[in-house]
PDB file of C-alpha atoms in Angstrom:
ATOM      1  CA  UNK A 639       1.403  31.015 -10.559  1.00  0.00           C
ATOM      2  CA  UNK A 640      -0.285  27.686 -11.326  1.00  0.00           C
ATOM      3  CA  UNK A 641      -1.961  26.219  -8.318  1.00  0.00           C
ATOM      4  CA  UNK A 642       0.032  23.245  -7.215  1.00  0.00           C
ATOM      5  CA  UNK A 643      -3.232  20.074  -6.771  1.00  0.00           C
ATOM      6  CA  UNK A 644      -2.830  18.347  -3.816  1.00  0.00           C
ATOM      7  CA  UNK A 645      -2.162  15.549  -3.432  1.00  0.00           C
ATOM      8  CA  UNK A 646      -3.143  13.155  -1.220  1.00  0.00           C
ATOM      9  CA  UNK A 647      -1.363  10.134   0.548  1.00  0.00           C
ATOM     10  CA  UNK A 648      -3.548   7.166   2.445  1.00  0.00           C
ATOM     11  CA  UNK A 649      -1.632   3.939   4.054  1.00  0.00           C
ATOM     12  CA  UNK A 650      -2.497   0.513   5.387  1.00  0.00           C
ATOM     13  CA  UNK A 651      -6.223   0.113   5.350  1.00  0.00           C
ATOM     14  CA  UNK A 652      -6.928  -3.444   5.665  1.00  0.00           C
ATOM     15  CA  UNK A 653     -10.599  -3.245   5.272  1.00  0.00           C
ATOM     16  CA  UNK A 654     -11.628  -0.682   7.344  1.00  0.00           C
ATOM     17  CA  UNK A 655     -14.156   0.791   5.369  1.00  0.00           C
ATOM     18  CA  UNK A 656     -15.881   3.052   7.203  1.00  0.00           C
ATOM     19  CA  UNK A 657     -12.442   4.934   8.287  1.00  0.00           C
ATOM     20  CA  UNK A 658     -11.477   5.046   5.260  1.00  0.00           C
ATOM     21  CA  UNK A 659     -14.851   6.823   4.025  1.00  0.00           C
ATOM     22  CA  UNK A 660     -15.359   8.770   6.941  1.00  0.00           C
ATOM     23  CA  UNK A 661     -11.075  10.473   6.533  1.00  0.00           C
ATOM     24  CA  UNK A 662     -11.451  10.986   3.195  1.00  0.00           C
ATOM     25  CA  UNK A 663     -15.634  12.896   3.677  1.00  0.00           C
ATOM     26  CA  UNK A 664     -14.662  15.027   6.580  1.00  0.00           C
ATOM     27  CA  UNK A 665     -10.944  15.590   6.306  1.00  0.00           C
ATOM     28  CA  UNK A 666      -9.594  16.180   2.918  1.00  0.00           C
ATOM     29  CA  UNK A 667     -13.936  16.523   1.645  1.00  0.00           C
ATOM     30  CA  UNK A 668     -13.381  14.326  -1.511  1.00  0.00           C
ATOM     31  CA  UNK A 669     -16.189  12.342  -1.000  1.00  0.00           C
ATOM     32  CA  UNK A 670     -20.050  13.574   0.083  1.00  0.00           C
ATOM     33  CA  UNK A 671     -22.811  12.009   1.181  1.00  0.00           C
ATOM     34  CA  UNK A 672     -23.613   9.278  -1.839  1.00  0.00           C
ATOM     35  CA  UNK A 673     -20.177   8.672  -1.692  1.00  0.00           C
ATOM     36  CA  UNK A 674     -18.700  10.024  -4.737  1.00  0.00           C
ATOM     37  CA  UNK A 675     -16.102  11.593  -5.390  1.00  0.00           C
ATOM     38  CA  UNK A 676     -16.094  15.572  -5.325  1.00  0.00           C
ATOM     39  CA  UNK A 677     -12.057  15.801  -4.875  1.00  0.00           C
ATOM     40  CA  UNK A 678     -11.976  18.267  -8.472  1.00  0.00           C
ATOM     41  CA  UNK A 679      -7.818  17.952  -9.470  1.00  0.00           C
ATOM     42  CA  UNK A 680      -6.395  16.769  -6.498  1.00  0.00           C
ATOM     43  CA  UNK A 681      -4.737  14.111  -6.685  1.00  0.00           C
ATOM     44  CA  UNK A 682      -5.389  10.577  -4.258  1.00  0.00           C
ATOM     45  CA  UNK A 683      -2.729   7.328  -3.570  1.00  0.00           C
ATOM     46  CA  UNK A 684      -2.887   4.397  -1.733  1.00  0.00           C
ATOM     47  CA  UNK A 685      -0.329   2.858  -0.435  1.00  0.00           C
ATOM     48  CA  UNK A 686      -1.752  -0.797  -0.205  1.00  0.00           C
ATOM     49  CA  UNK A 687      -2.930  -3.614   1.672  1.00  0.00           C
ATOM     50  CA  UNK A 688      -6.815  -3.030   1.067  1.00  0.00           C
ATOM     51  CA  UNK A 689      -7.255  -6.774   2.688  1.00  0.00           C
ATOM     52  CA  UNK A 690      -7.074  -8.427   5.651  1.00  0.00           C
ATOM     53  CA  UNK A 691      -7.294  -7.479   9.400  1.00  0.00           C
ATOM     54  CA  UNK A 692     -10.908  -5.658   9.089  1.00  0.00           C
ATOM     55  CA  UNK A 693     -14.200  -6.550   8.445  1.00  0.00           C
ATOM     56  CA  UNK A 694     -14.370  -5.175   4.784  1.00  0.00           C
ATOM     57  CA  UNK A 695     -11.096  -5.198   2.114  1.00  0.00           C
ATOM     58  CA  UNK A 696     -13.484  -6.070  -1.086  1.00  0.00           C
ATOM     59  CA  UNK A 697     -15.569  -2.986  -0.408  1.00  0.00           C
ATOM     60  CA  UNK A 698     -12.333  -1.010  -0.187  1.00  0.00           C
ATOM     61  CA  UNK A 699     -11.012  -1.918  -3.306  1.00  0.00           C
ATOM     62  CA  UNK A 700     -15.196  -1.773  -4.751  1.00  0.00           C
ATOM     63  CA  UNK A 701     -14.543   2.025  -3.813  1.00  0.00           C
ATOM     64  CA  UNK A 702     -11.401   3.305  -4.641  1.00  0.00           C
ATOM     65  CA  UNK A 703     -12.249   1.263  -8.001  1.00  0.00           C
ATOM     66  CA  UNK A 704     -15.204   3.395  -8.650  1.00  0.00           C
ATOM     67  CA  UNK A 705     -13.950   7.073  -7.404  1.00  0.00           C
ATOM     68  CA  UNK A 706     -10.513   5.887 -10.397  1.00  0.00           C
ATOM     69  CA  UNK A 707     -13.582   5.913 -12.333  1.00  0.00           C
ATOM     70  CA  UNK A 708     -14.998   9.398 -11.525  1.00  0.00           C
ATOM     71  CA  UNK A 709     -11.684  11.361 -10.219  1.00  0.00           C
ATOM     72  CA  UNK A 710     -10.188  10.964 -13.646  1.00  0.00           C
ATOM     73  CA  UNK A 711     -13.805  12.392 -15.310  1.00  0.00           C
ATOM     74  CA  UNK A 712     -13.097  15.597 -13.367  1.00  0.00           C
ATOM     75  CA  UNK A 713      -9.866  15.806 -13.843  1.00  0.00           C
ATOM     76  CA  UNK A 714      -8.475  14.791 -10.579  1.00  0.00           C
ATOM     77  CA  UNK A 715      -6.750  11.435 -10.158  1.00  0.00           C
ATOM     78  CA  UNK A 716      -7.110   8.277  -7.366  1.00  0.00           C
ATOM     79  CA  UNK A 717      -3.914   5.506  -8.059  1.00  0.00           C
ATOM     80  CA  UNK A 718      -2.911   2.629  -6.127  1.00  0.00           C
ATOM     81  CA  UNK A 719       0.515   0.156  -5.162  1.00  0.00           C
ATOM     82  CA  UNK A 720       0.200  -3.106  -4.431  1.00  0.00           C
ATOM     83  CA  UNK A 721       0.392  -4.424  -0.479  1.00  0.00           C
ATOM     84  CA  UNK A 722       1.331  -7.853   0.564  1.00  0.00           C
ATOM     85  CA  UNK A 723      -1.571  -8.415   2.138  1.00  0.00           C
ATOM     86  CA  UNK A 724      -3.362  -7.500  -1.564  1.00  0.00           C
ATOM     87  CA  UNK A 725      -0.850 -10.276  -2.779  1.00  0.00           C
ATOM     88  CA  UNK A 726      -1.470 -12.660   0.635  1.00  0.00           C
ATOM     89  CA  UNK A 727      -5.030 -12.185  -0.580  1.00  0.00           C
ATOM     90  CA  UNK A 728      -4.190 -12.943  -4.560  1.00  0.00           C
ATOM     91  CA  UNK A 729      -1.984 -16.562  -3.488  1.00  0.00           C
ATOM     92  CA  UNK A 730      -5.023 -17.574  -1.581  1.00  0.00           C
ATOM     93  CA  UNK A 731      -7.033 -17.404  -4.233  1.00  0.00           C
ATOM     94  CA  UNK A 732      -5.191 -18.598  -7.156  1.00  0.00           C
ATOM     95  CA  UNK A 733      -2.372 -21.240  -4.867  1.00  0.00           C
ATOM     96  CA  UNK A 734      -5.172 -22.487  -2.019  1.00  0.00           C
ATOM     97  CA  UNK A 735      -3.721 -25.522  -0.913  1.00  0.00           C
ATOM     98  CA  UNK A 736      -0.342 -25.421  -2.405  1.00  0.00           C
ATOM     99  CA  UNK A 737       2.188 -26.109   0.030  1.00  0.00           C
ATOM    100  CA  UNK A 738       4.426 -23.347   1.141  1.00  0.00           C
ATOM    101  CA  UNK A 739       6.782 -22.435   3.237  1.00  0.00           C
ATOM    102  CA  UNK A 740       5.809 -20.147   5.583  1.00  0.00           C
ATOM    103  CA  UNK A 741       3.915 -20.600   8.603  1.00  0.00           C
ATOM    104  CA  UNK A 742       0.710 -22.735   8.015  1.00  0.00           C
ATOM    105  CA  UNK A 743       2.312 -24.479   5.355  1.00  0.00           C
ATOM    106  CA  UNK A 744      -0.327 -23.702   2.735  1.00  0.00           C
ATOM    107  CA  UNK A 745      -0.535 -20.385   0.780  1.00  0.00           C
ATOM    108  CA  UNK A 746      -4.752 -20.001   2.044  1.00  0.00           C
ATOM    109  CA  UNK A 747      -3.439 -21.443   5.505  1.00  0.00           C
ATOM    110  CA  UNK A 748      -0.607 -18.733   5.254  1.00  0.00           C
ATOM    111  CA  UNK A 749      -3.079 -15.798   4.377  1.00  0.00           C
ATOM    112  CA  UNK A 750      -5.930 -16.296   7.310  1.00  0.00           C
ATOM    113  CA  UNK A 751      -2.945 -16.469   9.416  1.00  0.00           C
ATOM    114  CA  UNK A 752      -1.670 -13.266   9.073  1.00  0.00           C
ATOM    115  CA  UNK A 753      -5.235 -11.845   8.962  1.00  0.00           C
ATOM    116  CA  UNK A 754      -7.382 -13.050   6.004  1.00  0.00           C
ATOM    117  CA  UNK A 755     -11.317 -13.067   6.039  1.00  0.00           C
ATOM    118  CA  UNK A 756     -12.819 -15.486   4.295  1.00  0.00           C
ATOM    119  CA  UNK A 757     -15.873 -13.299   4.055  1.00  0.00           C
ATOM    120  CA  UNK A 758     -13.403 -11.514   1.431  1.00  0.00           C
ATOM    121  CA  UNK A 759     -12.193 -14.365  -0.289  1.00  0.00           C
ATOM    122  CA  UNK A 760     -15.966 -15.292  -1.033  1.00  0.00           C
ATOM    123  CA  UNK A 761     -16.501 -12.062  -2.232  1.00  0.00           C
ATOM    124  CA  UNK A 762     -13.730 -11.752  -4.872  1.00  0.00           C
ATOM    125  CA  UNK A 763     -14.403 -11.537  -7.882  1.00  0.00           C
ATOM    126  CA  UNK A 764     -13.350 -11.427 -11.798  1.00  0.00           C
ATOM    127  CA  UNK A 765     -12.789  -7.249 -12.242  1.00  0.00           C
ATOM    128  CA  UNK A 766     -11.338  -7.050  -8.534  1.00  0.00           C
ATOM    129  CA  UNK A 767      -8.453  -9.876  -9.854  1.00  0.00           C
ATOM    130  CA  UNK A 768      -7.369  -8.062 -13.250  1.00  0.00           C
ATOM    131  CA  UNK A 769      -7.565  -4.877 -10.768  1.00  0.00           C
ATOM    132  CA  UNK A 770      -5.050  -5.938  -8.326  1.00  0.00           C
ATOM    133  CA  UNK A 771      -3.234  -7.441 -10.896  1.00  0.00           C
ATOM    134  CA  UNK A 772      -2.466  -4.598 -12.462  1.00  0.00           C
ATOM    135  CA  UNK A 773      -1.423  -2.495  -9.318  1.00  0.00           C
ATOM    136  CA  UNK A 774       2.496  -1.619  -9.753  1.00  0.00           C
ATOM    137  CA  UNK A 775       4.612  -2.045  -6.775  1.00  0.00           C
ATOM    138  CA  UNK A 776       6.669   1.416  -6.492  1.00  0.00           C
ATOM    139  CA  UNK A 777       5.674   5.158  -8.212  1.00  0.00           C
ATOM    140  CA  UNK A 778       7.848   8.529  -8.317  1.00  0.00           C
ATOM    141  CA  UNK A 779       5.799  11.412  -7.495  1.00  0.00           C
ATOM    142  CA  UNK A 780       7.044  14.938  -7.266  1.00  0.00           C
ATOM    143  CA  UNK A 781      10.269  13.595  -6.276  1.00  0.00           C
ATOM    144  CA  UNK A 782       9.427  11.126  -3.966  1.00  0.00           C
ATOM    145  CA  UNK A 783       9.739   7.667  -3.957  1.00  0.00           C
ATOM    146  CA  UNK A 784       5.764   5.551  -3.293  1.00  0.00           C
ATOM    147  CA  UNK A 785       5.891   2.073  -2.521  1.00  0.00           C
ATOM    148  CA  UNK A 786       4.559   0.195   0.818  1.00  0.00           C
ATOM    149  CA  UNK A 787       7.089  -2.147   2.425  1.00  0.00           C
ATOM    150  CA  UNK A 788       9.346   0.060   4.148  1.00  0.00           C
ATOM    151  CA  UNK A 789      12.157  -2.585   3.280  1.00  0.00           C
ATOM    152  CA  UNK A 790      15.211  -3.162   0.135  1.00  0.00           C
ATOM    153  CA  UNK A 791      13.052  -6.409  -1.163  1.00  0.00           C
ATOM    154  CA  UNK A 792      12.525  -4.444  -4.505  1.00  0.00           C
ATOM    155  CA  UNK A 793      15.683  -4.067  -4.837  1.00  0.00           C
ATOM    156  CA  UNK A 794      16.033  -8.013  -5.788  1.00  0.00           C
ATOM    157  CA  UNK A 795      14.063  -7.161  -8.338  1.00  0.00           C
ATOM    158  CA  UNK A 796      15.130  -4.330 -10.495  1.00  0.00           C
ATOM    159  CA  UNK A 797      17.747  -1.682 -10.699  1.00  0.00           C
ATOM    160  CA  UNK A 798      14.800   1.111 -11.991  1.00  0.00           C
ATOM    161  CA  UNK A 799      10.781   1.452 -10.740  1.00  0.00           C
ATOM    162  CA  UNK A 800      10.298   0.693 -14.479  1.00  0.00           C
ATOM    163  CA  UNK A 801      11.960  -2.608 -13.733  1.00  0.00           C
ATOM    164  CA  UNK A 802      10.611  -3.599 -10.224  1.00  0.00           C
ATOM    165  CA  UNK A 803       6.859  -2.816 -11.155  1.00  0.00           C
ATOM    166  CA  UNK A 804       7.771  -5.025 -14.430  1.00  0.00           C
ATOM    167  CA  UNK A 805       8.806  -7.760 -12.280  1.00  0.00           C
ATOM    168  CA  UNK A 806       6.118  -8.183 -10.091  1.00  0.00           C
ATOM    169  CA  UNK A 807       3.769  -8.111 -13.018  1.00  0.00           C
ATOM    170  CA  UNK A 808       6.339 -11.083 -14.213  1.00  0.00           C
ATOM    171  CA  UNK A 809       5.305 -12.633 -10.756  1.00  0.00           C
ATOM    172  CA  UNK A 810       1.484 -12.100 -10.506  1.00  0.00           C
ATOM    173  CA  UNK A 811       0.656 -13.764 -13.963  1.00  0.00           C
ATOM    174  CA  UNK A 812       2.679 -16.160 -14.002  1.00  0.00           C
ATOM    175  CA  UNK A 813       2.222 -19.487 -11.793  1.00  0.00           C
ATOM    176  CA  UNK A 814       5.336 -20.081 -10.177  1.00  0.00           C
ATOM    177  CA  UNK A 815       5.072 -20.688  -6.760  1.00  0.00           C
ATOM    178  CA  UNK A 816       8.145 -20.688  -6.084  1.00  0.00           C
ATOM    179  CA  UNK A 817       8.290 -17.127  -6.514  1.00  0.00           C
ATOM    180  CA  UNK A 818       5.342 -16.310  -4.988  1.00  0.00           C
ATOM    181  CA  UNK A 819       6.434 -17.717  -1.766  1.00  0.00           C
ATOM    182  CA  UNK A 820       9.576 -16.111  -1.588  1.00  0.00           C
ATOM    183  CA  UNK A 821       8.846 -12.713  -2.576  1.00  0.00           C
ATOM    184  CA  UNK A 822       5.750 -13.235  -0.121  1.00  0.00           C
ATOM    185  CA  UNK A 823       8.298 -13.644   2.538  1.00  0.00           C
ATOM    186  CA  UNK A 824      10.651 -11.431   1.384  1.00  0.00           C
ATOM    187  CA  UNK A 825       7.853  -8.693   2.879  1.00  0.00           C
ATOM    188  CA  UNK A 826       8.048  -9.472   6.824  1.00  0.00           C
ATOM    189  CA  UNK A 827      10.878  -7.663   6.703  1.00  0.00           C
ATOM    190  CA  UNK A 828      10.546  -4.329   7.855  1.00  0.00           C
ATOM    191  CA  UNK A 829      12.126  -1.082   9.547  1.00  0.00           C
ATOM    192  CA  UNK A 830      14.089  -1.306   7.177  1.00  0.00           C
ATOM    193  CA  UNK A 831      15.077   2.353   6.849  1.00  0.00           C
ATOM    194  CA  UNK A 832      14.717   3.341  10.724  1.00  0.00           C
ATOM    195  CA  UNK A 833      17.053   5.352  11.954  1.00  0.00           C
ATOM    196  CA  UNK A 834      17.066   3.457  15.187  1.00  0.00           C
ATOM    197  CA  UNK A 835      19.294  -0.357  13.150  1.00  0.00           C
ATOM    198  CA  UNK A 836      22.977  -0.052  12.444  1.00  0.00           C
ATOM    199  CA  UNK A 837      21.831   0.935   8.775  1.00  0.00           C
ATOM    200  CA  UNK A 838      19.101   2.134   7.983  1.00  0.00           C
ATOM    201  CA  UNK A 839      19.802   5.997   6.923  1.00  0.00           C
ATOM    202  CA  UNK A 840      22.745   4.162   4.472  1.00  0.00           C
ATOM    203  CA  UNK A 841      20.609   2.157   3.303  1.00  0.00           C
ATOM    204  CA  UNK A 842      17.565   4.534   2.958  1.00  0.00           C
ATOM    205  CA  UNK A 843      20.510   6.623   0.986  1.00  0.00           C
ATOM    206  CA  UNK A 844      21.142   3.741  -1.249  1.00  0.00           C
ATOM    207  CA  UNK A 845      17.832   3.314  -2.025  1.00  0.00           C
ATOM    208  CA  UNK A 846      17.021   6.794  -3.552  1.00  0.00           C
ATOM    209  CA  UNK A 847      20.270   6.806  -5.202  1.00  0.00           C
ATOM    210  CA  UNK A 848      19.246   4.188  -6.762  1.00  0.00           C
ATOM    211  CA  UNK A 849      15.396   4.262  -8.021  1.00  0.00           C
ATOM    212  CA  UNK A 850      16.058   8.105  -7.756  1.00  0.00           C
ATOM    213  CA  UNK A 851      13.783   9.850  -5.408  1.00  0.00           C
ATOM    214  CA  UNK A 852      14.325  12.469  -2.362  1.00  0.00           C
ATOM    215  CA  UNK A 853      12.248  10.623   0.179  1.00  0.00           C
ATOM    216  CA  UNK A 854      10.930   7.528   0.802  1.00  0.00           C
ATOM    217  CA  UNK A 855       6.782   7.499   0.944  1.00  0.00           C
ATOM    218  CA  UNK A 856       5.141   3.417   2.716  1.00  0.00           C
ATOM    219  CA  UNK A 857       3.045   1.964   5.089  1.00  0.00           C
ATOM    220  CA  UNK A 858       3.729  -1.595   6.329  1.00  0.00           C
ATOM    221  CA  UNK A 859       4.501  -0.809   9.721  1.00  0.00           C
ATOM    222  CA  UNK A 860       2.605   0.542  11.695  1.00  0.00           C
ATOM    223  CA  UNK A 861       3.381   3.857  12.815  1.00  0.00           C
ATOM    224  CA  UNK A 862       2.672   2.812  16.837  1.00  0.00           C
ATOM    225  CA  UNK A 863       5.923   0.004  16.482  1.00  0.00           C
ATOM    226  CA  UNK A 864       7.782   2.403  15.686  1.00  0.00           C
ATOM    227  CA  UNK A 865       6.845   5.102  18.168  1.00  0.00           C
ATOM    228  CA  UNK A 866       5.645   2.783  20.711  1.00  0.00           C
ATOM    229  CA  UNK A 867       2.992   5.445  21.559  1.00  0.00           C
ATOM    230  CA  UNK A 868      -0.792   3.362  21.223  1.00  0.00           C
ATOM    231  CA  UNK A 869      -2.306   3.500  17.778  1.00  0.00           C
ATOM    232  CA  UNK A 870      -4.772   5.405  18.827  1.00  0.00           C
ATOM    233  CA  UNK A 871      -3.052   8.395  19.104  1.00  0.00           C
ATOM    234  CA  UNK A 872      -1.606   8.460  15.730  1.00  0.00           C
ATOM    235  CA  UNK A 873      -2.830  10.536  13.270  1.00  0.00           C
ATOM    236  CA  UNK A 874       0.604  12.300  11.785  1.00  0.00           C
ATOM    237  CA  UNK A 875       2.779  11.033   9.169  1.00  0.00           C
ATOM    238  CA  UNK A 876       5.828   9.600  10.885  1.00  0.00           C
ATOM    239  CA  UNK A 877       9.209  11.342   9.483  1.00  0.00           C
ATOM    240  CA  UNK A 878      12.013   9.411  10.647  1.00  0.00           C
ATOM    241  CA  UNK A 879      16.292   8.783   9.273  1.00  0.00           C
ATOM    242  CA  UNK A 880      16.598  12.230   9.459  1.00  0.00           C
ATOM    243  CA  UNK A 881      13.140  12.952   6.497  1.00  0.00           C
ATOM    244  CA  UNK A 882      14.044  10.741   4.583  1.00  0.00           C
ATOM    245  CA  UNK A 883      11.378   8.528   5.421  1.00  0.00           C
ATOM    246  CA  UNK A 884       8.014   8.929   6.263  1.00  0.00           C
ATOM    247  CA  UNK A 885       5.777   6.697   7.600  1.00  0.00           C
ATOM    248  CA  UNK A 886       1.495   6.979   6.336  1.00  0.00           C
ATOM    249  CA  UNK A 887       0.635   3.304   8.809  1.00  0.00           C
ATOM    250  CA  UNK A 888      -1.684   4.754  11.387  1.00  0.00           C
ATOM    251  CA  UNK A 889      -2.408   1.721  12.447  1.00  0.00           C
ATOM    252  CA  UNK A 890      -6.340   1.224  11.635  1.00  0.00           C
ATOM    253  CA  UNK A 891      -6.330  -2.307  12.369  1.00  0.00           C
ATOM    254  CA  UNK A 892      -4.611  -1.585  15.676  1.00  0.00           C
ATOM    255  CA  UNK A 893      -7.329   0.874  16.143  1.00  0.00           C
ATOM    256  CA  UNK A 894      -5.940   3.693  15.349  1.00  0.00           C
ATOM    257  CA  UNK A 895      -8.297   6.572  13.358  1.00  0.00           C
ATOM    258  CA  UNK A 896      -5.813   6.263  10.335  1.00  0.00           C
ATOM    259  CA  UNK A 897      -5.074  10.091   8.750  1.00  0.00           C
ATOM    260  CA  UNK A 898      -4.461  11.147   5.107  1.00  0.00           C
ATOM    261  CA  UNK A 899      -1.449  12.866   4.540  1.00  0.00           C
ATOM    262  CA  UNK A 900      -0.799  15.786   2.232  1.00  0.00           C
ATOM    263  CA  UNK A 901       2.389  15.441  -0.126  1.00  0.00           C
ATOM    264  CA  UNK A 902       4.134  18.940   1.072  1.00  0.00           C
ATOM    265  CA  UNK A 903       5.945  21.106  -1.948  1.00  0.00           C
ATOM    266  CA  UNK A 904       9.603  18.759  -1.692  1.00  0.00           C
ATOM    267  CA  UNK A 905      12.441  21.508  -0.393  1.00  0.00           C
ATOM    268  CA  UNK A 906      15.395  20.319  -2.189  1.00  0.00           C
TER     269      UNK A 906
END
């Protein structure tokens, strides 16, 4: 029998570089003491929100970008999806003073209100921007749909994973500030699939019917806000909607230690 390589998922890091390093070193041991990849053929996925609300989003991105190269050379894989806070810092970088319909009324002001850190914005370099612009919005991995947000907003941008990714990329590479502003507003949706809501289960079922897959894995909404437990106690993913959905946002910026979720084989 061929051994299945491990597939790890990490939710919203939000600039907490040291917590991320500890998880990668101590929990899944894919980093050595020199912060080099030792994960061999493991696959590691980040579900977005590298920036804001924490001290070192650029440091997080620098680490992930380097690990992508090292993992590939070692037979492994490090991949990343785009989160709304990654989209937001790009908007602050590209269109800082352009007016929006957001709470402050311009892209930079809206970004700062949502936890933007001046230190990150001033340290962004062209290679960071290029990398962020290349990130997909969704992916399908071993029968799961991976995406950042527990939101149906993706359905307004395409009816396949490929169409959604292409639509996101088109906006990211455009100067259409109305589309940027609209998408940032749409990312305010949370808990679209919650079984505590009226249509959560139906929304999750329909979402997977459209995009394929048997389970949705996402971040975006801290688990503590769904379970009413302190973020400091969140050390594992939250399965809900009868197992159709898995939330992996450990709430690092809320004081949670974070965690890495290893995808188990999908039992169909």
